[in-house]
CSV table of C-alpha atoms in Angstrom, one decimal:
chain,number,residue,atom,x,y,z
G,1,MET,CA,92.0,114.9,118.5
G,2,HIS,CA,90.4,112.0,117.0
G,3,ARG,CA,88.2,111.2,120.0
G,4,LYS,CA,84.5,111.8,120.2
G,5,THR,CA,85.2,112.4,123.9
G,6,SER,CA,87.8,114.8,122.5
G,7,ARG,CA,90.8,113.6,124.4
G,8,ARG,CA,93.0,113.3,121.5
G,9,LEU,CA,94.4,115.9,119.4
G,10,ALA,CA,95.1,112.7,117.8
G,11,PHE,CA,97.4,113.9,119.9
G,12,THR,CA,99.7,111.2,120.2
G,13,ALA,CA,98.6,112.1,123.7
G,14,VAL,CA,100.9,109.3,124.8
G,15,ALA,CA,101.6,108.1,128.2
G,16,VAL,CA,101.9,111.6,129.7
G,17,THR,CA,98.2,112.0,129.4
G,18,THR,CA,97.0,108.5,130.0
G,19,ALA,CA,96.0,109.1,133.6
G,20,LEU,CA,94.1,112.2,132.6
G,21,ALA,CA,92.3,110.6,129.6
G,22,ALA,CA,91.8,107.0,130.7
G,23,THR,CA,88.1,107.5,131.5
G,24,ALA,CA,87.3,108.1,127.8
G,25,CYS,CA,88.7,104.9,126.4
G,26,ASN,CA,86.2,102.5,124.8
G,27,ALA,CA,86.0,99.1,123.2
G,28,SER,CA,83.7,96.3,122.1
G,29,LYS,CA,83.5,92.7,123.2
G,30,ASP,CA,81.6,91.5,120.2
G,31,ASP,CA,83.7,89.9,117.5
G,32,ASP,CA,80.6,89.8,115.4
G,33,LYS,CA,80.7,93.6,115.1
G,34,ALA,CA,83.9,93.5,113.2
G,35,SER,CA,83.6,95.1,109.8
G,36,GLY,CA,85.2,93.6,106.8
G,37,THR,CA,85.8,90.0,105.9
G,38,GLY,CA,89.1,89.0,107.7
G,39,GLY,CA,90.3,85.4,107.9
G,40,SER,CA,92.6,85.3,104.9
G,41,GLY,CA,95.5,84.0,106.9
G,42,ASP,CA,98.9,85.7,106.5
G,43,LYS,CA,97.5,88.2,104.0
G,44,SER,CA,94.8,89.6,106.3
G,45,LEU,CA,95.0,92.7,108.5
G,46,VAL,CA,92.9,93.4,111.6
G,47,LEU,CA,92.5,97.0,112.9
G,48,VAL,CA,91.5,97.6,116.5
G,49,THR,CA,90.2,101.0,117.3
G,50,PRO,CA,89.9,102.6,120.8
G,51,GLU,CA,86.3,103.7,120.1
G,52,PRO,CA,83.7,103.2,117.3
G,53,VAL,CA,84.8,104.6,114.0
G,54,GLY,CA,81.5,106.3,113.4
G,55,LEU,CA,82.0,109.9,112.2
G,56,ASN,CA,85.5,110.0,113.6
G,57,ASP,CA,87.6,111.2,110.6
G,58,PHE,CA,90.9,110.3,112.3
G,59,LEU,CA,89.8,106.6,112.7
G,60,LYS,CA,88.3,106.6,109.3
G,61,LEU,CA,91.7,107.4,107.8
G,62,ALA,CA,93.1,104.5,109.9
G,63,GLN,CA,90.5,102.2,108.5
G,64,GLN,CA,91.1,103.3,104.9
G,65,GLY,CA,94.8,102.9,105.4
G,66,THR,CA,94.4,99.3,106.7
G,67,GLU,CA,92.0,98.4,103.9
G,68,SER,CA,94.4,99.8,101.3
G,69,ALA,CA,97.4,98.0,102.8
G,70,ALA,CA,95.4,94.7,102.8
G,71,GLU,CA,94.4,95.2,99.1
G,72,LYS,CA,98.1,95.7,98.2
G,73,LEU,CA,98.8,92.4,100.0
G,74,GLY,CA,96.1,90.7,98.1
G,75,GLY,CA,94.3,90.0,101.3
G,76,SER,CA,91.4,91.4,103.4
G,77,ALA,CA,91.0,93.8,106.3
G,78,SER,CA,88.6,93.8,109.2
G,79,THR,CA,88.0,96.2,112.1
G,80,LEU,CA,87.2,95.6,115.7
G,81,GLU,CA,85.7,98.7,117.1
G,82,SER,CA,86.0,99.2,120.8
G,83,LYS,CA,83.1,100.5,122.8
G,84,ASP,CA,84.2,100.5,126.5
G,85,PRO,CA,87.5,100.2,128.4
G,86,THR,CA,87.1,96.5,129.2
G,87,ALA,CA,86.9,95.6,125.5
G,88,ILE,CA,90.3,97.0,124.3
G,89,GLN,CA,92.1,94.0,125.6
G,90,GLN,CA,89.4,91.6,124.5
G,91,ASN,CA,89.5,93.0,121.0
G,92,VAL,CA,93.3,92.7,120.7
G,93,GLU,CA,93.1,89.1,122.0
G,94,SER,CA,90.4,88.4,119.4
G,95,ALA,CA,92.5,90.0,116.7
G,96,VAL,CA,95.5,87.8,117.7
G,97,ARG,CA,93.3,84.6,117.5
G,98,LYS,CA,92.6,85.5,113.8
G,99,LYS,CA,96.4,85.2,113.1
G,100,PRO,CA,96.5,88.0,110.6
G,101,ALA,CA,99.7,89.2,109.0
G,102,VAL,CA,99.5,92.3,111.2
G,103,VAL,CA,97.3,93.4,114.1
G,104,VAL,CA,97.0,97.2,113.8
G,105,ALA,CA,96.0,99.4,116.8
G,106,VAL,CA,95.6,103.1,117.0
G,107,GLY,CA,96.4,105.1,120.2
G,108,PHE,CA,98.2,105.1,123.4
G,109,GLU,CA,95.4,103.2,125.1
G,110,PHE,CA,96.9,100.1,123.5
G,111,ASP,CA,100.4,100.5,124.8
G,112,ASP,CA,100.1,98.0,127.7
G,113,VAL,CA,98.0,95.4,126.0
G,114,ILE,CA,100.1,95.4,122.8
G,115,ALA,CA,103.2,94.9,125.0
G,116,GLN,CA,101.5,92.0,126.8
G,117,GLN,CA,100.3,90.3,123.6
G,118,ALA,CA,103.6,90.8,121.8
G,119,GLN,CA,105.4,89.0,124.5
G,120,ALA,CA,102.9,86.2,124.7
G,121,ASN,CA,102.7,85.8,120.9
G,122,PRO,CA,106.2,86.3,119.5
G,123,ASN,CA,105.2,85.1,116.0
G,124,GLN,CA,102.4,87.7,115.6
G,125,GLN,CA,103.3,91.1,114.1
G,126,PHE,CA,101.8,94.2,115.7
G,127,LEU,CA,101.6,97.8,114.4
G,128,LEU,CA,101.0,100.5,117.0
G,129,VAL,CA,100.0,103.8,115.5
G,130,ASP,CA,100.4,107.2,117.1
G,131,SER,CA,102.1,105.8,120.2
G,132,CYS,CA,104.7,103.2,121.2
G,133,THR,CA,105.2,100.5,123.9
G,134,LYS,CA,107.6,101.5,126.6
G,135,GLN,CA,109.7,98.4,126.0
G,136,SER,CA,110.7,97.5,122.5
G,137,PHE,CA,109.7,94.1,121.0
G,138,PRO,CA,111.0,92.6,117.7
G,139,ASN,CA,107.4,92.0,116.6
G,140,VAL,CA,106.0,95.5,117.5
G,141,THR,CA,106.4,98.3,114.9
G,142,CYS,CA,105.5,101.8,116.1
G,143,ALA,CA,104.4,104.5,113.7
G,144,VAL,CA,104.6,108.0,115.2
G,145,PHE,CA,104.3,111.4,113.7
G,146,ARG,CA,106.4,114.6,113.6
G,147,GLU,CA,103.5,116.9,114.3
G,148,HIS,CA,105.9,119.8,115.0
G,149,GLU,CA,106.7,120.1,111.3
G,150,GLY,CA,103.0,120.7,110.4
G,151,ALA,CA,102.5,123.1,113.3
G,152,PHE,CA,105.5,125.1,112.1
G,153,LEU,CA,103.9,125.4,108.6
G,154,ALA,CA,100.6,126.4,110.2
G,155,GLY,CA,102.4,129.1,112.2
G,156,ALA,CA,104.1,130.3,109.0
G,157,GLU,CA,100.6,130.8,107.5
G,158,ALA,CA,99.5,132.7,110.7
G,159,GLY,CA,102.6,134.9,110.5
G,160,LEU,CA,101.6,135.9,106.9
G,161,LEU,CA,98.0,136.4,107.8
G,162,THR,CA,98.0,138.1,111.2
G,163,LYS,CA,97.0,141.8,111.2
G,164,THR,CA,98.0,142.5,114.8
G,165,GLY,CA,101.3,140.7,114.8
G,166,LYS,CA,100.1,138.6,117.7
G,167,VAL,CA,99.3,134.9,117.5
G,168,GLY,CA,98.5,132.4,120.2
G,169,ALA,CA,97.6,128.9,121.1
G,170,VAL,CA,95.1,127.2,123.5
G,171,VAL,CA,96.7,124.0,124.6
G,172,ALA,CA,95.2,121.1,126.6
G,173,ILE,CA,98.2,120.5,128.9
G,174,ASP,CA,101.7,121.7,129.4
G,175,SER,CA,103.7,118.7,128.2
G,176,PRO,CA,106.5,118.4,125.5
G,177,GLN,CA,104.3,116.1,123.4
G,178,ILE,CA,101.3,118.5,123.3
G,179,ARG,CA,103.6,121.5,122.8
G,180,ARG,CA,104.5,119.9,119.5
G,181,PHE,CA,101.4,121.7,118.3
G,182,SER,CA,102.0,125.0,119.9
G,183,ASP,CA,105.7,125.9,120.3
G,184,PRO,CA,106.5,125.3,116.6
G,185,PHE,CA,103.3,127.3,115.7
G,186,GLY,CA,104.9,130.3,117.4
G,187,ALA,CA,108.2,129.6,115.7
G,188,GLY,CA,106.6,129.4,112.3
G,189,ALA,CA,104.9,132.7,112.8
G,190,LYS,CA,108.2,134.2,113.8
G,191,HIS,CA,109.9,132.8,110.7
G,192,THR,CA,107.5,134.6,108.3
G,193,LYS,CA,106.9,137.7,110.5
G,194,GLY,CA,110.0,138.4,112.5
G,195,ASP,CA,108.4,140.8,114.9
G,196,SER,CA,105.4,138.6,115.7
G,197,GLU,CA,104.5,137.8,119.3
G,198,PHE,CA,103.3,134.4,120.6
G,199,THR,CA,101.3,133.6,123.7
G,200,GLN,CA,99.9,130.2,124.7
G,201,LEU,CA,97.5,129.3,127.4
G,202,PHE,CA,96.9,125.8,128.9
G,203,VAL,CA,93.4,124.4,129.7
G,204,GLY,CA,94.6,122.2,132.5
G,205,GLY,CA,92.2,121.2,135.3
G,206,GLN,CA,90.4,117.9,135.7
G,207,ASN,CA,89.4,117.4,132.1
G,208,PRO,CA,91.8,119.3,129.9
G,209,PHE,CA,90.9,117.3,126.7
G,210,ASN,CA,87.2,117.8,127.1
G,211,ASP,CA,86.6,121.3,128.3
G,212,PRO,CA,85.3,123.5,125.6
G,213,ALA,CA,84.1,126.1,128.1
G,214,ARG,CA,87.6,126.6,129.4
G,215,ALA,CA,89.1,126.6,125.9
G,216,LYS,CA,86.5,129.2,124.9
G,217,GLU,CA,87.4,131.4,127.9
G,218,GLN,CA,91.1,131.2,127.2
G,219,THR,CA,90.6,132.1,123.5
G,220,THR,CA,88.7,135.2,124.6
G,221,SER,CA,91.5,135.9,127.0
G,222,LEU,CA,93.9,135.9,124.1
G,223,LYS,CA,91.7,138.3,122.3
G,224,THR,CA,92.1,140.8,125.1
G,225,LYS,CA,95.9,140.6,124.4
G,226,ASN,CA,95.1,141.5,120.8
G,227,VAL,CA,95.9,138.0,119.5
G,228,ASP,CA,94.0,137.6,116.2
G,229,ILE,CA,95.0,134.0,115.2
G,230,VAL,CA,94.8,131.0,117.6
G,231,MET,CA,96.1,127.5,117.2
G,232,GLY,CA,93.6,125.1,118.8
G,233,ALA,CA,95.5,122.3,120.5
G,234,ALA,CA,92.8,121.4,123.0
G,235,SER,CA,91.4,118.3,121.4
G,236,ALA,CA,88.2,117.9,119.4
G,237,ALA,CA,85.8,119.2,122.1
G,238,GLY,CA,88.3,121.8,123.3
G,239,ASN,CA,88.7,123.1,119.8
G,240,LEU,CA,85.0,123.6,119.4
G,241,GLY,CA,85.4,126.0,122.3
G,242,VAL,CA,88.3,127.7,120.5
G,243,PHE,CA,86.4,128.0,117.3
G,244,ASP,CA,83.2,129.2,118.9
G,245,ALA,CA,85.1,132.0,120.8
G,246,ALA,CA,87.2,132.9,117.7
G,247,LYS,CA,84.1,133.3,115.6
G,248,THR,CA,82.4,135.5,118.2
G,249,ASN,CA,85.6,137.5,118.7
G,250,GLY,CA,86.5,138.0,115.1
G,251,GLN,CA,89.6,135.9,115.4
G,252,LEU,CA,90.9,133.2,113.1
G,253,ALA,CA,91.8,129.7,114.3
G,254,PHE,CA,93.7,126.5,113.2
G,255,GLY,CA,92.6,122.9,113.8
G,256,VAL,CA,94.5,119.7,114.1
G,257,ASP,CA,94.6,116.0,113.0
G,258,VAL,CA,91.8,116.2,110.4
G,259,ASN,CA,90.0,119.0,108.4
G,260,GLN,CA,88.0,120.9,111.0
G,261,CYS,CA,87.1,123.9,108.8
G,262,SER,CA,83.5,122.8,108.4
G,263,LYS,CA,83.1,123.2,112.2
G,264,ALA,CA,83.4,127.0,111.8
G,265,VAL,CA,83.5,128.1,108.2
G,266,GLY,CA,85.1,131.4,107.8
G,267,THR,CA,86.9,131.1,111.1
G,268,VAL,CA,89.2,128.1,110.7
G,269,VAL,CA,92.1,128.9,108.4
G,270,ASP,CA,93.8,125.5,108.1
G,271,ASN,CA,94.6,122.3,109.9
G,272,VAL,CA,97.6,120.3,110.8
G,273,ILE,CA,96.7,116.9,109.2
G,274,LYS,CA,98.0,113.6,110.5
G,275,HIS,CA,97.7,111.0,107.6
G,276,THR,CA,97.1,107.9,109.7
G,277,ASP,CA,96.3,106.1,106.4
G,278,VAL,CA,99.7,106.9,104.9
G,279,ALA,CA,101.5,105.8,108.1
G,280,ILE,CA,99.6,102.5,108.2
G,281,GLU,CA,100.2,101.7,104.5
G,282,LYS,CA,103.9,102.4,104.7
G,283,ALA,CA,104.4,100.6,108.0
G,284,VAL,CA,102.5,97.4,106.9
G,285,GLU,CA,104.6,97.4,103.7
G,286,GLN,CA,107.7,97.6,105.9
G,287,ILE,CA,106.6,94.8,108.2
G,288,THR,CA,105.4,92.4,105.5
G,289,GLY,CA,108.5,93.2,103.5
G,290,GLY,CA,110.6,91.6,106.2
G,291,LYS,CA,111.6,94.6,108.3
G,292,PRO,CA,109.4,94.6,111.4
G,293,GLY,CA,110.1,96.3,114.7
G,294,GLY,CA,111.4,99.7,115.7
G,295,VAL,CA,109.9,103.1,115.4
G,296,ALA,CA,108.9,104.6,112.1
G,297,SER,CA,108.5,108.4,112.1
G,298,TYR,CA,106.3,110.2,109.6
G,299,GLY,CA,106.5,113.9,108.9
G,300,VAL,CA,106.0,116.1,105.8
G,301,ALA,CA,108.7,114.2,103.8
G,302,GLU,CA,106.8,110.9,104.1
G,303,GLY,CA,103.4,112.4,103.6
G,304,GLY,CA,102.3,111.6,107.2
G,305,ILE,CA,102.0,115.3,108.2
G,306,THR,CA,100.6,118.1,106.0
G,307,LEU,CA,98.2,121.0,106.0
G,308,THR,CA,94.8,121.0,104.4
G,309,GLY,CA,96.0,124.0,102.5
G,310,LEU,CA,98.7,121.9,100.9
G,311,GLU,CA,96.4,119.2,99.7
G,312,PRO,CA,94.9,119.0,96.2
G,313,ASN,CA,91.3,119.4,97.5
G,314,VAL,CA,91.9,122.7,99.3
G,315,GLY,CA,89.4,124.5,97.0
G,316,SER,CA,86.5,122.4,98.5
G,317,SER,CA,87.9,122.2,102.0
G,318,GLN,CA,85.9,125.2,103.4
G,319,CYS,CA,89.2,126.5,104.9
G,320,THR,CA,89.9,130.2,104.6
G,321,ILE,CA,93.4,129.4,103.4
G,322,ALA,CA,91.9,128.6,100.0
G,323,GLU,CA,91.4,132.3,99.6
G,324,HIS,CA,95.1,133.0,100.0
G,325,PRO,CA,97.0,131.3,97.1
G,326,GLU,CA,100.0,133.5,97.8
G,327,VAL,CA,100.3,132.2,101.3
G,328,ILE,CA,99.9,128.6,100.2
G,329,LYS,CA,102.8,129.2,97.7
G,330,ALA,CA,105.0,130.6,100.4
G,331,VAL,CA,104.3,127.7,102.8
G,332,THR,CA,104.7,125.2,100.0
G,333,ASP,CA,108.2,126.5,99.6
G,334,LEU,CA,108.9,126.1,103.3
G,335,ARG,CA,107.5,122.6,103.2
G,336,ASP,CA,109.9,121.7,100.3
G,337,LYS,CA,112.8,123.0,102.4
G,338,ILE,CA,111.8,120.8,105.3
G,339,VAL,CA,111.7,117.8,102.9
G,340,ALA,CA,115.0,118.7,101.4
G,341,GLY,CA,116.6,119.0,104.9
G,342,THR,CA,117.6,122.7,104.5
G,343,LEU,CA,115.1,123.7,107.1
G,344,THR,CA,114.9,121.9,110.5
G,345,VAL,CA,112.0,122.4,112.9
G,346,ALA,CA,112.8,122.2,116.6
G,347,ASP,CA,111.0,119.3,118.3
G,348,PRO,CA,109.8,120.2,121.9
G,349,VAL,CA,110.0,116.5,122.8
G,350,GLN,CA,113.7,116.3,121.9
G,351,ALA,CA,114.4,119.6,123.7
G,352,LYS,CA,113.4,118.1,127.1
């Protein structure tokens, strides 16, 4: 959900959605537009983004994580912001020419170009965040997220807060990857309220990641089924439709990827947060520590996935969960059980 075009729930929206979302990729040809200093040899990091960072909180976290990782290395970080589809490859090629310690890229848009460049430049290390190349390479490290753990905790909050006993989700497409935000939400509600009912609807159509009107319509449809709390898994634009309808209908909603509570204060309960910054810092440390390659998975135990309600600044978050300390306490206990390994959340991807 990090996209301004709203394709991503930060969605790891991986290869299954590439064809649907390809029109919204972006990139920049201008190396001069790179931010940061760069050029400190094997201690520098270069981040390549699929669109301008701008006000995109998801990409801001990636930038912060890259800068923090570079600082720990005693080096510098630079960012190549992509502005159109043709520039993604050009920006990665430009990053490789700088010969940094690690080239960092965020999003499934980079799957093919990272694979190509990794094969052509075996001595260059790459970090692909929120996705992974189809083929493994010894110089490509993938950092992915266990979104289903956070969605379960959000659902647990919904189960404790629902007044009708019916919760739901508006989901961009029906795929195991995207269901990581919805199926566990229903399971979490069932965990804290055994008799709760869960209904999910899929946006679908020609533009499932950028259709707020359809998302709004489906949220209202859930209202007719007496659903009073909705997980918005319809990307940034889609979630605006969910929030708008929920506010009008007197429903509550949940966001994803970053704190979306300010988008509809009083309506958005909480958010499933993906800490791209944490994933990048940990993965860069792994790579530069001599253990590159493979897939690193980040969930609640690693601090890669959490809820706004479980973060220290919840009081200023504008999320309604801040008004329910007893719910936060209960969900904190569930979080701790997941970390301890005494509670396992089913992964829709692994179930397929």
